[in-house]
Coordinates of C-alpha atoms and ligand atoms in Angstrom, one line a residue:
M200 CA 155.9 105.9 89.1
L201 CA 154.1 105.1 85.9
L202 CA 152.6 102.0 87.5
S203 CA 151.3 103.8 90.6
T204 CA 149.7 106.5 88.5
T205 CA 147.9 103.9 86.6
I206 CA 146.6 102.2 89.7
L207 CA 145.5 105.6 91.1
S208 CA 143.6 106.5 87.9
V209 CA 141.9 103.1 87.9
F210 CA 140.9 103.8 91.5
F211 CA 139.4 107.2 90.7
A212 CA 137.7 105.9 87.6
S213 CA 135.9 103.3 89.5
F214 CA 135.1 105.7 92.3
A215 CA 133.6 108.2 89.8
Q216 CA 131.3 105.5 88.4
A217 CA 129.9 104.6 91.8
S218 CA 126.2 105.2 92.2
P219 CA 125.1 108.0 94.6
V220 CA 122.8 105.5 96.3
P221 CA 124.8 103.4 98.7
T222 CA 124.8 99.8 97.4
Q223 CA 127.7 98.7 99.5
G224 CA 127.0 95.6 101.4
R225 CA 123.9 94.8 99.3
E226 CA 124.4 91.5 97.6
I227 CA 123.2 91.1 94.1
G228 CA 120.2 88.8 94.0
G229 CA 118.3 89.8 97.1
V230 CA 114.6 89.8 96.7
L231 CA 111.8 90.5 99.2
I232 CA 108.5 88.7 98.3
C233 CA 105.4 89.1 100.4
N234 CA 101.6 88.3 100.2
D235 CA 100.6 91.9 100.7
P236 CA 101.7 95.3 99.3
N237 CA 104.5 97.4 100.9
G238 CA 106.3 94.4 102.4
Q239 CA 103.4 93.4 104.6
G240 CA 101.9 89.9 105.3
Q241 CA 103.9 86.8 105.1
C242 CA 107.3 87.5 103.6
E243 CA 110.3 85.7 102.4
Y244 CA 113.7 87.4 101.8
A245 CA 116.7 85.6 100.3
I246 CA 119.7 86.2 98.1
Y247 CA 119.0 84.2 94.9
E248 CA 121.5 83.0 92.5
L249 CA 121.4 84.7 89.1
E250 CA 120.6 82.8 85.9
K251 CA 118.6 80.3 88.0
C252 CA 114.9 79.8 88.1
Y253 CA 113.2 79.6 91.5
N254 CA 109.6 78.6 92.3
L255 CA 107.9 80.8 94.9
P256 CA 107.3 79.1 98.2
P257 CA 103.7 77.5 98.4
T258 CA 102.5 80.3 100.6
L259 CA 103.4 83.0 98.1
I260 CA 102.6 81.3 94.7
N261 CA 99.8 83.3 93.0
N262 CA 99.6 85.5 96.0
A263 CA 102.6 87.9 96.0
A264 CA 101.8 91.6 96.0
T265 CA 105.3 92.6 97.0
F266 CA 108.2 91.5 94.7
A267 CA 111.0 93.9 95.5
P268 CA 114.6 93.3 94.3
D269 CA 117.3 95.0 96.3
D270 CA 119.0 98.2 95.1
A271 CA 121.7 96.4 93.1
P272 CA 122.4 96.1 89.3
F273 CA 120.2 93.1 88.6
Y274 CA 116.6 92.5 87.4
C275 CA 114.2 89.6 87.6
Y276 CA 111.7 88.1 85.2
P277 CA 108.6 86.9 87.1
Y278 CA 106.9 83.9 85.4
I279 CA 103.4 82.7 85.3
M280 CA 104.3 79.0 85.2
E281 CA 106.6 76.9 87.4
C282 CA 110.3 76.5 86.6
G283 CA 110.7 74.4 83.5
G284 CA 107.0 74.6 82.8
A285 CA 105.6 74.9 79.3
C286 CA 105.0 78.5 78.1
R287 CA 102.7 78.8 75.1
S288 CA 102.5 82.5 75.0
P289 CA 104.5 84.4 72.4
T290 CA 105.3 87.0 75.0
G291 CA 107.2 84.6 77.1
C292 CA 104.8 84.2 80.1
T293 CA 106.6 87.0 82.0
M294 CA 105.5 90.5 82.8
G295 CA 109.0 91.7 81.9
A296 CA 112.0 92.9 83.9
V297 CA 111.4 93.9 87.6
S298 CA 114.3 95.7 89.2
F299 CA 114.8 98.0 92.2
D300 CA 113.6 100.7 89.9
Y301 CA 110.3 99.1 89.1
E302 CA 107.5 101.4 90.2
H303 CA 105.0 98.7 91.2
K304 CA 107.4 96.4 93.1
F305 CA 105.7 97.1 96.4
N306 CA 102.2 96.7 94.9
M307 CA 102.1 94.1 92.1
T308 CA 98.2 94.2 92.3
A309 CA 98.5 97.4 90.3
V310 CA 99.4 95.3 87.3
G311 CA 97.5 92.2 88.4
W312 CA 100.7 90.1 88.8
N313 CA 100.2 89.3 92.4
K314 CA 97.8 86.6 91.1
Y315 CA 100.2 85.2 88.5
L316 CA 103.6 85.2 90.2
T317 CA 104.7 81.6 90.3
S318 CA 108.4 81.6 89.6
F319 CA 111.2 84.0 88.7
E320 CA 114.7 84.2 87.4
C321 CA 117.2 87.1 87.9
H322 CA 119.9 88.4 85.7
R323 CA 122.8 90.8 86.1
N324 CA 122.5 94.2 84.3
Q325 CA 124.5 94.1 81.1
T326 CA 126.1 97.5 81.7
D327 CA 127.7 96.3 84.9
N328 CA 130.9 94.9 83.3
G329 CA 133.3 96.5 85.7
S330 CA 133.0 93.8 88.3
S331 CA 135.7 91.2 88.6
C332 CA 133.5 88.6 90.2
T333 CA 131.7 87.5 87.1
Ligands
NAG21 C1 119.0 97.1 85.4 O1 118.2 96.7 84.3 C2 116.7 96.8 84.6 C3 116.0 96.2 83.4 O2 116.4 96.7 82.2 C4 116.4 98.3 84.8 O3 115.1 98.5 85.0 C5 117.2 98.8 86.0 O4 117.0 100.2 86.1 C6 118.7 98.5 85.8 N1 119.4 98.8 87.1 C7 120.6 99.4 87.1 C8 121.2 99.7 88.5 O5 121.2 99.7 86.1
NAG22 C1 97.7 98.6 95.3 O1 97.2 98.8 94.0 C2 95.8 98.5 94.0 C3 95.4 98.6 92.5 O2 95.9 99.7 91.9 C4 95.0 99.6 94.8 O3 93.7 99.4 94.8 C5 95.5 99.4 96.2 O4 95.0 100.5 97.0 C6 97.0 99.5 96.3 N1 97.5 99.2 97.7 C7 98.4 99.9 98.4 C8 98.7 99.4 99.7 O5 99.0 100.8 97.9
NAG23 C1 129.8 95.9 78.5 O1 130.1 94.9 77.6 C2 129.5 95.0 76.4 C3 129.9 93.8 75.5 O2 130.5 92.8 76.2 C4 130.0 96.3 75.7 O3 129.4 96.5 74.4 C5 129.7 97.5 76.6 O4 130.2 98.6 76.0 C6 130.3 97.3 78.0 N1 129.8 98.3 78.9 C7 130.6 99.0 79.7 C8 130.0 100.0 80.5 O5 131.8 98.7 79.8

């Protein structure tokens, strides 16, 4: 009896934490990258491994106005240089974290990064500890 009560409360605890936006079926690491804003032009969509650097495909390097991570608890750092390339900037050669919540993900020209985007690496959000598949 005690055991089943514990299982039930664990179930309801995780249910209560669920986001109101349906993220079920969305894999962590999915990113849409396109030449033009709003998912237009030549696009590439893939599920990328976290903690791993990827160079953009040649058609999208320095020409990516859409960089839109899926609605999932992860974020990506776009970089100005290729993976493993030297970065001499104290700011790390990245524009900072881009997640589903980033306002310019469908128009990176607003911050000029469509011209710079060369590679990126994604990370799981730190607050998302509840998952058992880490
Ligand atoms: C994940 O972290 C990024 C970067 O800090 C943040 O912008 C985003 O809102 C977070 N997403 C979730 C689902 O917590
Ligand atoms: C994207 O942003 C640029 C610069 O702010 C703006 O000129 C352009 O109209 C925007 N494009 C779209 C499709 O929203
Ligand atoms: C996630 O883990 C960190 C340290 O590992 C901890 O400080 C934090 O409170 C945890 N967050 C949640 C929501 O459990």
